[in-house]
Amino acid sequence: MSKNPRWPATITYFVVALLIGVGLGSVVQTQFNLAALQAMGVEIPIEVRLTTTLQDLANFAPLYAVLFSVGFVVSQTAAVLLSRWLGGRFQAMLCTGGAVVGLWATLWLVNTLAPPPTLIAATRGIAGLAAMLATAGIAGWLFARLRQRAANAKRPRGFSGMAVVLGVGCLAAAPAVVTQPAQAQEAQAERAYQVDALAEGLEHPWSLAFLPDGRMLITERPGRLRLLSAEGDTLEASLGGVPEVFASGQAGLFDVLLSPQFEDDRQLYLSYACGSIDANHTCLAKGTLADNGLEDVSEIFRAQPAKQGAAHFGGRLAWLPDDTLILTLGDGFDYREQAQQLESHIGSIMRLNPDGSVPDDNPFVDRDDARPEIYSYGHRNVQGLVFDADNQRLIAHEHGPRGGDEINIIEAGNNYGWPIATGGVDYTGALVTPFEEYPGTEPPRLEWTPSIAPSGMARYTGDLFPAWQGDLLVGALVNKEVRRVRLSSDGTAEDVEGLFGELEERIRDVRVGPDGAVYLLTDSADGRVLRVTPAE
C-alpha cells in the first residue's frame, strides 16, 4: 500500500485543485450567461466573449472562490478520511463525488439564505447547474490524482509544480480585490426644512394615497390597507375587503391608486403579489371604498406566466391623461430573459383600461406573438412611476443589480434593454451582459452606479419648496435618503443632491401632498409616515 503524502503537500495539492475548480467554474458561468444572451439574438463577437470571460475571472472568481472553498474543504477532508478508512481505495471516486455534493450543498444553502432566489445566474437551469457541478468534480478528481501521484512517486516529477502554475494561471487575470472606501458624504448644509412624524408602528409601509378630504390610505406589505386621518391618527388599522396577498420577501401589498373620478365613483386600485412561493404573479384589483373597508372587489389583471420566488414584482400604478392605467412589473429575478420576450408579461410595463381590458391602441395589440397589455419591455424591476403633466411624459425608474439603476422616459413599444444592456453587474460581480448600450434598446436618461436601490418617486409640484419645482424626488433604500433629480424638458437628467439622509432610514415611498408638503414612508417593521415642510 502506498504511503499518503504529508500534510504540507496535501495542502498544496488542495489549493491547486481549488484554484482550478474556481477558474473552470468562472469560465463556465460566463459562457452560460453569454449563451442566454445569444438565445435572444444578441451578437457576441469572439473578442467580446474573451474580454467578458477575463473580466469575470477578475470580478466573479474571488467571491466564487469563497463559496467554492466551503464545500471543497469539507468534502475533500471527508473523502480523504473515508478513503483512508477503506485502506486507500476509491480515493478518486470519493473526492470527485464529494466535490460535486459539496458545491451543490453550498449553492443550495446560499440560495436558501441569501435574498436573491438564485445567486449564480448560470445555475438557474439544470444544464448550467450540472456544468458548474462538473467543474467541482474535476477539481476533486485532480486533488485525488495529485495525492496519489505524490504517494506513488519516489521523488517529485514536476507535475505538482506545473499544476500550481496552471492553478494560479486560472486566476492570473484577477487583480487583488481592493475594497474602495465609501466616499464620505460632504457635510450637509443646514436644510431649510423640518421633518415631523405623523404616524408610527406601520409594518413595512409601501404606498400612500391622499383622499379628497385629507385622509390617507397606506398600504403595508403584509397585506393591510390602513386609513389615517390628515393628522396621522389611525382611523382603521386594517380596512376589510383587501384581496388575499402573497406576502414573503419582497412580495406583498404594493400600490394604492384612486380612480380619476374618485369623488363620484369611490373606486380605487390595488397592486399586490398573489399566489404562492412556487407559483405567483403581480395582480391588480379594483374596489369601492366604503366606511370600514372595500366593497365589490375584483381582480382585473394577473401577470402571466406564473413564476417562483419572492422577488421583483414591480407594482407601481399611474394614470395617463386618457384615463388608461399603467402598471409596472418586475422580472422575478430568475426570469430576466423573459423581459425580452413579448409573449410574457414579466419584465414589462402594462397599459390597461380602468376595467382591466386592453386599449385598442396598445403597441402590440395586433401581434399574435405578444401579450396585448404590454406598453414597454426590457425592464428589471420598476418601482418608481410618475406622469409629468407639464411635459406630457411618463417617467419610470428601475432597480439595477449592483449598479445600473435607471431613470427612463417611457414610450409605447420601446425596449429598455434589460438584460441585454445595463451598466450594472450581478451581485456576484459577474457580468450580466458585456453591453451597456445595444442597438434597438433605449439608454437611460440617468444611471446610478453603484446602486442606490431606488424605490418610490414623486415629481414636486407644490408651493412650499420653490427650488424643487418640477424635480423628481426618488427614494433610495440603500442610501437611506431621497435623491433630487432635475429632468429637463429635453430629457437630460441631473442628480442634484441627496435629501433627508440625516434620518438614516430606508425610504420606501415619496409623495407630494395636496398641501405641498413632502410625505415619506420608511421601510421597516416599525415604519413611519413623515411629513416634510419648510423650517420655521
PDB file of C-alpha atoms in Angstrom, residues 23-287:
ATOM      1  CA  GLY A  23     -11.251  29.122 -12.593  1.00  0.00           C
ATOM      2  CA  LEU A  24     -13.214  26.496 -14.516  1.00  0.00           C
ATOM      3  CA  GLY A  25     -16.422  27.426 -12.681  1.00  0.00           C
ATOM      4  CA  SER A  26     -15.972  31.084 -13.553  1.00  0.00           C
ATOM      5  CA  VAL A  27     -15.412  30.295 -17.211  1.00  0.00           C
ATOM      6  CA  VAL A  28     -18.456  28.014 -17.313  1.00  0.00           C
ATOM      7  CA  GLN A  29     -20.800  30.552 -15.696  1.00  0.00           C
ATOM      8  CA  THR A  30     -19.640  33.228 -18.146  1.00  0.00           C
ATOM      9  CA  GLN A  31     -20.348  31.013 -21.145  1.00  0.00           C
ATOM     10  CA  PHE A  32     -23.833  30.123 -19.904  1.00  0.00           C
ATOM     11  CA  ASN A  33     -24.677  33.787 -19.294  1.00  0.00           C
ATOM     12  CA  LEU A  34     -23.479  34.671 -22.785  1.00  0.00           C
ATOM     13  CA  ALA A  35     -25.410  31.746 -24.245  1.00  0.00           C
ATOM     14  CA  ALA A  36     -28.595  33.144 -22.675  1.00  0.00           C
ATOM     15  CA  LEU A  37     -27.977  36.438 -24.463  1.00  0.00           C
ATOM     16  CA  GLN A  38     -27.254  34.695 -27.746  1.00  0.00           C
ATOM     17  CA  ALA A  39     -30.539  32.821 -27.447  1.00  0.00           C
ATOM     18  CA  MET A  40     -32.239  36.246 -27.587  1.00  0.00           C
ATOM     19  CA  GLY A  41     -30.445  37.081 -30.826  1.00  0.00           C
ATOM     20  CA  VAL A  42     -27.600  39.113 -29.313  1.00  0.00           C
ATOM     21  CA  GLU A  43     -24.396  39.003 -31.338  1.00  0.00           C
ATOM     22  CA  ILE A  44     -21.294  38.365 -29.230  1.00  0.00           C
ATOM     23  CA  PRO A  45     -18.003  38.614 -31.170  1.00  0.00           C
ATOM     24  CA  ILE A  46     -15.148  36.372 -30.052  1.00  0.00           C
ATOM     25  CA  GLU A  47     -13.156  39.296 -28.677  1.00  0.00           C
ATOM     26  CA  VAL A  48     -16.147  40.351 -26.548  1.00  0.00           C
ATOM     27  CA  ARG A  49     -16.534  36.779 -25.299  1.00  0.00           C
ATOM     28  CA  LEU A  50     -12.860  36.663 -24.325  1.00  0.00           C
ATOM     29  CA  THR A  51     -12.946  40.036 -22.594  1.00  0.00           C
ATOM     30  CA  THR A  52     -16.086  39.095 -20.682  1.00  0.00           C
ATOM     31  CA  THR A  53     -14.525  35.819 -19.569  1.00  0.00           C
ATOM     32  CA  LEU A  54     -11.421  37.625 -18.287  1.00  0.00           C
ATOM     33  CA  GLN A  55     -13.499  40.279 -16.527  1.00  0.00           C
ATOM     34  CA  ASP A  56     -15.476  37.597 -14.728  1.00  0.00           C
ATOM     35  CA  LEU A  57     -12.248  35.904 -13.683  1.00  0.00           C
ATOM     36  CA  ALA A  58     -11.264  39.209 -12.123  1.00  0.00           C
ATOM     37  CA  ASN A  59     -14.581  40.105 -10.508  1.00  0.00           C
ATOM     38  CA  PHE A  60     -16.654  36.943 -10.095  1.00  0.00           C
ATOM     39  CA  ALA A  61     -13.940  34.394  -9.302  1.00  0.00           C
ATOM     40  CA  PRO A  62     -12.839  35.897  -5.930  1.00  0.00           C
ATOM     41  CA  LEU A  63     -16.355  35.668  -4.477  1.00  0.00           C
ATOM     42  CA  TYR A  64     -16.916  32.266  -6.078  1.00  0.00           C
ATOM     43  CA  ALA A  65     -13.659  31.082  -4.528  1.00  0.00           C
ATOM     44  CA  VAL A  66     -15.105  31.795  -1.083  1.00  0.00           C
ATOM     45  CA  LEU A  67     -18.292  29.875  -1.863  1.00  0.00           C
ATOM     46  CA  PHE A  68     -16.483  27.023  -3.591  1.00  0.00           C
ATOM     47  CA  SER A  69     -13.894  26.563  -0.861  1.00  0.00           C
ATOM     48  CA  VAL A  70     -16.505  25.997   1.847  1.00  0.00           C
ATOM     49  CA  GLY A  71     -17.869  22.814   0.318  1.00  0.00           C
ATOM     50  CA  PHE A  72     -14.494  21.804  -1.067  1.00  0.00           C
ATOM     51  CA  VAL A  73     -12.769  21.837   2.323  1.00  0.00           C
ATOM     52  CA  VAL A  74     -15.481  19.745   3.957  1.00  0.00           C
ATOM     53  CA  SER A  75     -15.957  17.327   1.079  1.00  0.00           C
ATOM     54  CA  GLN A  76     -12.291  16.656   0.386  1.00  0.00           C
ATOM     55  CA  THR A  77     -11.428  16.207   4.051  1.00  0.00           C
ATOM     56  CA  ALA A  78     -14.264  13.709   4.404  1.00  0.00           C
ATOM     57  CA  ALA A  79     -13.286  11.940   1.153  1.00  0.00           C
ATOM     58  CA  VAL A  80      -9.624  11.543   2.204  1.00  0.00           C
ATOM     59  CA  LEU A  81     -10.531  10.246   5.650  1.00  0.00           C
ATOM     60  CA  LEU A  82     -13.084   7.809   4.254  1.00  0.00           C
ATOM     61  CA  SER A  83     -10.628   6.573   1.638  1.00  0.00           C
ATOM     62  CA  ARG A  84      -8.013   6.049   4.326  1.00  0.00           C
ATOM     63  CA  TRP A  85     -10.533   4.078   6.395  1.00  0.00           C
ATOM     64  CA  LEU A  86     -11.152   1.932   3.292  1.00  0.00           C
ATOM     65  CA  GLY A  87      -7.460   1.150   3.005  1.00  0.00           C
ATOM     66  CA  GLY A  88      -6.643   3.867   0.468  1.00  0.00           C
ATOM     67  CA  ARG A  89      -9.188   2.660  -2.087  1.00  0.00           C
ATOM     68  CA  PHE A  90     -11.743   4.686  -4.078  1.00  0.00           C
ATOM     69  CA  GLN A  91      -9.974   7.979  -3.362  1.00  0.00           C
ATOM     70  CA  ALA A  92     -10.563   9.458  -6.832  1.00  0.00           C
ATOM     71  CA  MET A  93     -14.222   8.474  -6.824  1.00  0.00           C
ATOM     72  CA  LEU A  94     -14.800   9.790  -3.316  1.00  0.00           C
ATOM     73  CA  CYS A  95     -13.027  13.100  -3.944  1.00  0.00           C
ATOM     74  CA  THR A  96     -14.841  13.621  -7.243  1.00  0.00           C
ATOM     75  CA  GLY A  97     -18.284  12.813  -5.874  1.00  0.00           C
ATOM     76  CA  GLY A  98     -17.633  14.677  -2.649  1.00  0.00           C
ATOM     77  CA  ALA A  99     -16.698  17.862  -4.509  1.00  0.00           C
ATOM     78  CA  VAL A 100     -19.905  17.694  -6.541  1.00  0.00           C
ATOM     79  CA  VAL A 101     -22.049  17.186  -3.453  1.00  0.00           C
ATOM     80  CA  GLY A 102     -20.130  19.866  -1.559  1.00  0.00           C
ATOM     81  CA  LEU A 103     -20.734  22.533  -4.212  1.00  0.00           C
ATOM     82  CA  TRP A 104     -24.374  21.526  -4.608  1.00  0.00           C
ATOM     83  CA  ALA A 105     -24.920  21.801  -0.851  1.00  0.00           C
ATOM     84  CA  THR A 106     -23.184  25.192  -0.738  1.00  0.00           C
ATOM     85  CA  LEU A 107     -25.283  26.576  -3.592  1.00  0.00           C
ATOM     86  CA  TRP A 108     -28.470  25.248  -2.028  1.00  0.00           C
ATOM     87  CA  LEU A 109     -27.613  26.820   1.311  1.00  0.00           C
ATOM     88  CA  VAL A 110     -26.700  30.184  -0.229  1.00  0.00           C
ATOM     89  CA  ASN A 111     -29.838  30.267  -2.379  1.00  0.00           C
ATOM     90  CA  THR A 112     -31.931  29.424   0.662  1.00  0.00           C
ATOM     91  CA  LEU A 113     -30.427  32.065   2.934  1.00  0.00           C
ATOM     92  CA  ALA A 114     -29.500  34.894   0.546  1.00  0.00           C
ATOM     93  CA  PRO A 115     -32.132  37.424  -0.634  1.00  0.00           C
ATOM     94  CA  PRO A 116     -31.716  36.656  -4.375  1.00  0.00           C
ATOM     95  CA  PRO A 117     -33.526  33.433  -5.334  1.00  0.00           C
ATOM     96  CA  THR A 118     -30.509  32.144  -7.308  1.00  0.00           C
ATOM     97  CA  LEU A 119     -27.217  33.844  -6.543  1.00  0.00           C
ATOM     98  CA  ILE A 120     -25.216  32.486  -9.506  1.00  0.00           C
ATOM     99  CA  ALA A 121     -27.276  33.115 -12.643  1.00  0.00           C
ATOM    100  CA  ALA A 122     -25.748  30.272 -14.637  1.00  0.00           C
ATOM    101  CA  THR A 123     -27.210  27.751 -12.172  1.00  0.00           C
ATOM    102  CA  ARG A 124     -30.834  28.772 -12.795  1.00  0.00           C
ATOM    103  CA  GLY A 125     -31.195  25.914 -15.285  1.00  0.00           C
ATOM    104  CA  ILE A 126     -30.361  22.234 -14.985  1.00  0.00           C
ATOM    105  CA  ALA A 127     -27.696  22.376 -17.710  1.00  0.00           C
ATOM    106  CA  GLY A 128     -25.871  25.282 -16.117  1.00  0.00           C
ATOM    107  CA  LEU A 129     -26.058  23.761 -12.659  1.00  0.00           C
ATOM    108  CA  ALA A 130     -24.764  20.426 -13.982  1.00  0.00           C
ATOM    109  CA  ALA A 131     -21.869  22.145 -15.739  1.00  0.00           C
ATOM    110  CA  MET A 132     -20.870  24.045 -12.604  1.00  0.00           C
ATOM    111  CA  LEU A 133     -21.050  20.859 -10.545  1.00  0.00           C
ATOM    112  CA  ALA A 134     -18.917  19.109 -13.156  1.00  0.00           C
ATOM    113  CA  THR A 135     -16.164  21.676 -12.647  1.00  0.00           C
ATOM    114  CA  ALA A 136     -16.225  20.853  -8.936  1.00  0.00           C
ATOM    115  CA  GLY A 137     -15.946  17.178  -9.818  1.00  0.00           C
ATOM    116  CA  ILE A 138     -12.896  17.891 -11.964  1.00  0.00           C
ATOM    117  CA  ALA A 139     -11.297  19.747  -9.061  1.00  0.00           C
ATOM    118  CA  GLY A 140     -11.980  16.846  -6.715  1.00  0.00           C
ATOM    119  CA  TRP A 141     -10.599  14.314  -9.185  1.00  0.00           C
ATOM    120  CA  LEU A 142      -7.468  16.433  -9.682  1.00  0.00           C
ATOM    121  CA  PHE A 143      -6.913  16.654  -5.939  1.00  0.00           C
ATOM    122  CA  ALA A 144      -7.103  12.862  -5.647  1.00  0.00           C
ATOM    123  CA  ARG A 145      -4.771  12.316  -8.607  1.00  0.00           C
ATOM    124  CA  LEU A 146      -2.177  14.737  -7.230  1.00  0.00           C
ATOM    125  CA  ARG A 147      -2.181  12.949  -3.892  1.00  0.00           C
ATOM    126  CA  GLN A 148      -1.953   9.523  -5.497  1.00  0.00           C
ATOM    127  CA  ARG A 149       0.855  10.582  -7.811  1.00  0.00           C
ATOM    128  CA  ALA A 150       2.842  12.010  -4.918  1.00  0.00           C
ATOM    129  CA  ALA A 151       2.271   8.913  -2.811  1.00  0.00           C
ATOM    130  CA  ASN A 152       3.433   6.562  -5.607  1.00  0.00           C
ATOM    131  CA  ALA A 153       6.417   8.571  -6.739  1.00  0.00           C
ATOM    132  CA  LYS A 154       9.900   8.019  -5.308  1.00  0.00           C
ATOM    133  CA  ARG A 155      10.643  11.681  -5.902  1.00  0.00           C
ATOM    134  CA  PRO A 156       8.783  14.686  -7.276  1.00  0.00           C
ATOM    135  CA  ARG A 157       8.435  14.621 -11.073  1.00  0.00           C
ATOM    136  CA  GLY A 158       7.487  18.232 -11.562  1.00  0.00           C
ATOM    137  CA  PHE A 159       3.793  17.598 -12.074  1.00  0.00           C
ATOM    138  CA  SER A 160       2.709  19.310  -8.876  1.00  0.00           C
ATOM    139  CA  GLY A 161       4.798  22.365  -9.702  1.00  0.00           C
ATOM    140  CA  MET A 162       3.222  22.585 -13.136  1.00  0.00           C
ATOM    141  CA  ALA A 163      -0.219  22.172 -11.579  1.00  0.00           C
ATOM    142  CA  VAL A 164       0.484  25.086  -9.274  1.00  0.00           C
ATOM    143  CA  VAL A 165       1.360  27.206 -12.282  1.00  0.00           C
ATOM    144  CA  LEU A 166      -1.844  26.147 -14.059  1.00  0.00           C
ATOM    145  CA  GLY A 167      -3.961  26.755 -10.994  1.00  0.00           C
ATOM    146  CA  VAL A 168      -2.580  30.177 -10.390  1.00  0.00           C
ATOM    147  CA  GLY A 169      -2.882  30.916 -14.104  1.00  0.00           C
ATOM    148  CA  CYS A 170      -6.638  30.324 -13.971  1.00  0.00           C
ATOM    149  CA  LEU A 171      -6.893  33.369 -11.749  1.00  0.00           C
ATOM    150  CA  ALA A 172      -3.965  35.332 -13.150  1.00  0.00           C
ATOM    151  CA  ALA A 173      -6.331  37.835 -14.685  1.00  0.00           C
ATOM    152  CA  ALA A 174      -7.805  38.571 -11.288  1.00  0.00           C
ATOM    153  CA  PRO A 175      -6.213  41.607  -9.675  1.00  0.00           C
ATOM    154  CA  ALA A 176      -6.096  41.911  -5.928  1.00  0.00           C
ATOM    155  CA  VAL A 177      -9.536  42.738  -4.644  1.00  0.00           C
ATOM    156  CA  VAL A 178      -9.366  46.181  -3.184  1.00  0.00           C
ATOM    157  CA  THR A 179     -12.320  47.456  -1.275  1.00  0.00           C
ATOM    158  CA  GLN A 180     -12.823  51.041  -2.205  1.00  0.00           C
ATOM    159  CA  PRO A 181     -13.702  53.027   0.867  1.00  0.00           C
ATOM    160  CA  ALA A 182     -17.044  54.729   0.547  1.00  0.00           C
ATOM    161  CA  GLN A 183     -16.549  58.369  -0.096  1.00  0.00           C
ATOM    162  CA  ALA A 184     -17.597  60.323   2.898  1.00  0.00           C
ATOM    163  CA  GLN A 185     -20.565  62.468   2.095  1.00  0.00           C
ATOM    164  CA  GLU A 186     -19.939  66.126   2.320  1.00  0.00           C
ATOM    165  CA  ALA A 187     -21.406  67.649   5.411  1.00  0.00           C
ATOM    166  CA  GLN A 188     -24.880  68.750   4.511  1.00  0.00           C
ATOM    167  CA  ALA A 189     -25.559  72.392   4.800  1.00  0.00           C
ATOM    168  CA  GLU A 190     -28.369  73.323   7.128  1.00  0.00           C
ATOM    169  CA  ARG A 191     -31.550  72.345   5.337  1.00  0.00           C
ATOM    170  CA  ALA A 192     -34.477  74.692   5.015  1.00  0.00           C
ATOM    171  CA  TYR A 193     -36.947  72.001   6.026  1.00  0.00           C
ATOM    172  CA  GLN A 194     -38.214  70.184   9.051  1.00  0.00           C
ATOM    173  CA  VAL A 195     -39.384  66.593   9.304  1.00  0.00           C
ATOM    174  CA  ASP A 196     -42.248  65.570  11.561  1.00  0.00           C
ATOM    175  CA  ALA A 197     -43.501  62.054  12.243  1.00  0.00           C
ATOM    176  CA  LEU A 198     -47.225  61.755  11.545  1.00  0.00           C
ATOM    177  CA  ALA A 199     -47.632  58.040  12.217  1.00  0.00           C
ATOM    178  CA  GLU A 200     -45.516  55.210  13.600  1.00  0.00           C
ATOM    179  CA  GLY A 201     -45.796  51.469  14.082  1.00  0.00           C
ATOM    180  CA  LEU A 202     -46.556  50.581  10.445  1.00  0.00           C
ATOM    181  CA  GLU A 203     -45.241  47.241   9.172  1.00  0.00           C
ATOM    182  CA  HIS A 204     -43.231  47.857   6.013  1.00  0.00           C
ATOM    183  CA  PRO A 205     -45.484  50.582   4.561  1.00  0.00           C
ATOM    184  CA  TRP A 206     -45.258  50.604   0.769  1.00  0.00           C
ATOM    185  CA  SER A 207     -47.504  53.299  -0.694  1.00  0.00           C
ATOM    186  CA  LEU A 208     -49.650  56.277   0.213  1.00  0.00           C
ATOM    187  CA  ALA A 209     -52.710  57.895  -1.400  1.00  0.00           C
ATOM    188  CA  PHE A 210     -54.491  61.057  -0.300  1.00  0.00           C
ATOM    189  CA  LEU A 211     -58.275  61.084  -0.146  1.00  0.00           C
ATOM    190  CA  PRO A 212     -60.078  64.293  -1.184  1.00  0.00           C
ATOM    191  CA  ASP A 213     -60.917  65.118   2.454  1.00  0.00           C
ATOM    192  CA  GLY A 214     -57.256  64.937   3.526  1.00  0.00           C
ATOM    193  CA  ARG A 215     -57.297  61.411   4.978  1.00  0.00           C
ATOM    194  CA  MET A 216     -54.613  58.985   3.851  1.00  0.00           C
ATOM    195  CA  LEU A 217     -54.603  55.374   2.717  1.00  0.00           C
ATOM    196  CA  ILE A 218     -51.399  53.451   3.475  1.00  0.00           C
ATOM    197  CA  THR A 219     -50.580  50.013   2.135  1.00  0.00           C
ATOM    198  CA  GLU A 220     -48.480  47.726   4.319  1.00  0.00           C
ATOM    199  CA  ARG A 221     -46.604  44.910   2.634  1.00  0.00           C
ATOM    200  CA  PRO A 222     -48.070  42.070   4.750  1.00  0.00           C
ATOM    201  CA  GLY A 223     -51.482  42.882   3.228  1.00  0.00           C
ATOM    202  CA  ARG A 224     -53.062  45.657   5.288  1.00  0.00           C
ATOM    203  CA  LEU A 225     -54.673  48.832   3.977  1.00  0.00           C
ATOM    204  CA  ARG A 226     -54.566  51.403   6.780  1.00  0.00           C
ATOM    205  CA  LEU A 227     -56.719  54.535   6.958  1.00  0.00           C
ATOM    206  CA  LEU A 228     -55.183  57.581   8.645  1.00  0.00           C
ATOM    207  CA  SER A 229     -56.603  60.975   9.432  1.00  0.00           C
ATOM    208  CA  ALA A 230     -54.989  64.070   7.944  1.00  0.00           C
ATOM    209  CA  GLU A 231     -53.134  64.408  11.258  1.00  0.00           C
ATOM    210  CA  GLY A 232     -51.786  60.852  11.058  1.00  0.00           C
ATOM    211  CA  ASP A 233     -54.083  59.183  13.580  1.00  0.00           C
ATOM    212  CA  THR A 234     -55.145  55.632  12.699  1.00  0.00           C
ATOM    213  CA  LEU A 235     -58.836  55.538  11.869  1.00  0.00           C
ATOM    214  CA  GLU A 236     -58.823  51.943  10.622  1.00  0.00           C
ATOM    215  CA  ALA A 237     -55.746  49.764  11.200  1.00  0.00           C
ATOM    216  CA  SER A 238     -56.817  47.316   8.503  1.00  0.00           C
ATOM    217  CA  LEU A 239     -59.671  48.021   6.138  1.00  0.00           C
ATOM    218  CA  GLY A 240     -61.690  44.970   5.183  1.00  0.00           C
ATOM    219  CA  GLY A 241     -62.071  43.604   1.677  1.00  0.00           C
ATOM    220  CA  VAL A 242     -58.403  43.708   0.681  1.00  0.00           C
ATOM    221  CA  PRO A 243     -57.633  40.804  -1.697  1.00  0.00           C
ATOM    222  CA  GLU A 244     -55.672  37.853  -0.370  1.00  0.00           C
ATOM    223  CA  VAL A 245     -51.986  38.732  -0.667  1.00  0.00           C
ATOM    224  CA  PHE A 246     -48.926  36.529  -1.044  1.00  0.00           C
ATOM    225  CA  ALA A 247     -46.560  38.110   1.477  1.00  0.00           C
ATOM    226  CA  SER A 248     -42.977  36.826   1.549  1.00  0.00           C
ATOM    227  CA  GLY A 249     -39.646  38.526   0.936  1.00  0.00           C
ATOM    228  CA  GLN A 250     -40.376  41.383  -1.471  1.00  0.00           C
ATOM    229  CA  ALA A 251     -43.900  40.096  -2.150  1.00  0.00           C
ATOM    230  CA  GLY A 252     -46.987  41.628  -0.591  1.00  0.00           C
ATOM    231  CA  LEU A 253     -49.429  44.507  -0.955  1.00  0.00           C
ATOM    232  CA  PHE A 254     -47.954  47.254  -3.107  1.00  0.00           C
ATOM    233  CA  ASP A 255     -49.529  50.395  -4.546  1.00  0.00           C
ATOM    234  CA  VAL A 256     -52.882  52.088  -3.960  1.00  0.00           C
ATOM    235  CA  LEU A 257     -54.271  54.494  -6.559  1.00  0.00           C
ATOM    236  CA  LEU A 258     -57.544  56.388  -6.597  1.00  0.00           C
ATOM    237  CA  SER A 259     -59.801  56.481  -9.640  1.00  0.00           C
ATOM    238  CA  PRO A 260     -59.601  59.761 -11.588  1.00  0.00           C
ATOM    239  CA  GLN A 261     -63.334  60.104 -10.773  1.00  0.00           C
ATOM    240  CA  PHE A 262     -62.963  59.011  -7.156  1.00  0.00           C
ATOM    241  CA  GLU A 263     -65.274  61.657  -5.720  1.00  0.00           C
ATOM    242  CA  ASP A 264     -68.055  60.250  -7.879  1.00  0.00           C
ATOM    243  CA  ASP A 265     -67.330  56.506  -8.036  1.00  0.00           C
ATOM    244  CA  ARG A 266     -65.271  55.917  -4.813  1.00  0.00           C
ATOM    245  CA  GLN A 267     -63.187  53.362  -6.685  1.00  0.00           C
ATOM    246  CA  LEU A 268     -59.549  52.591  -6.018  1.00  0.00           C
ATOM    247  CA  TYR A 269     -56.931  50.184  -7.361  1.00  0.00           C
ATOM    248  CA  LEU A 270     -54.527  47.904  -5.531  1.00  0.00           C
ATOM    249  CA  SER A 271     -51.479  46.109  -6.895  1.00  0.00           C
ATOM    250  CA  TYR A 272     -50.198  43.099  -4.983  1.00  0.00           C
ATOM    251  CA  ALA A 273     -48.483  39.730  -5.189  1.00  0.00           C
ATOM    252  CA  CYS A 274     -50.840  36.793  -5.401  1.00  0.00           C
ATOM    253  CA  GLY A 275     -50.337  33.034  -5.414  1.00  0.00           C
ATOM    254  CA  SER A 276     -47.651  31.088  -3.573  1.00  0.00           C
ATOM    255  CA  ILE A 277     -43.872  30.820  -3.366  1.00  0.00           C
ATOM    256  CA  ASP A 278     -43.960  28.205  -6.136  1.00  0.00           C
ATOM    257  CA  ALA A 279     -46.396  29.987  -8.475  1.00  0.00           C
ATOM    258  CA  ASN A 280     -47.043  33.686  -8.053  1.00  0.00           C
ATOM    259  CA  HIS A 281     -47.981  36.764 -10.051  1.00  0.00           C
ATOM    260  CA  THR A 282     -48.309  40.524  -9.814  1.00  0.00           C
ATOM    261  CA  CYS A 283     -52.040  41.154  -9.634  1.00  0.00           C
ATOM    262  CA  LEU A 284     -54.299  44.192  -9.901  1.00  0.00           C
ATOM    263  CA  ALA A 285     -57.697  44.615  -8.263  1.00  0.00           C
ATOM    264  CA  LYS A 286     -60.238  47.383  -8.060  1.00  0.00           C
ATOM    265  CA  GLY A 287     -62.873  48.008  -5.437  1.00  0.00           C
TER     266      GLY A 287
END
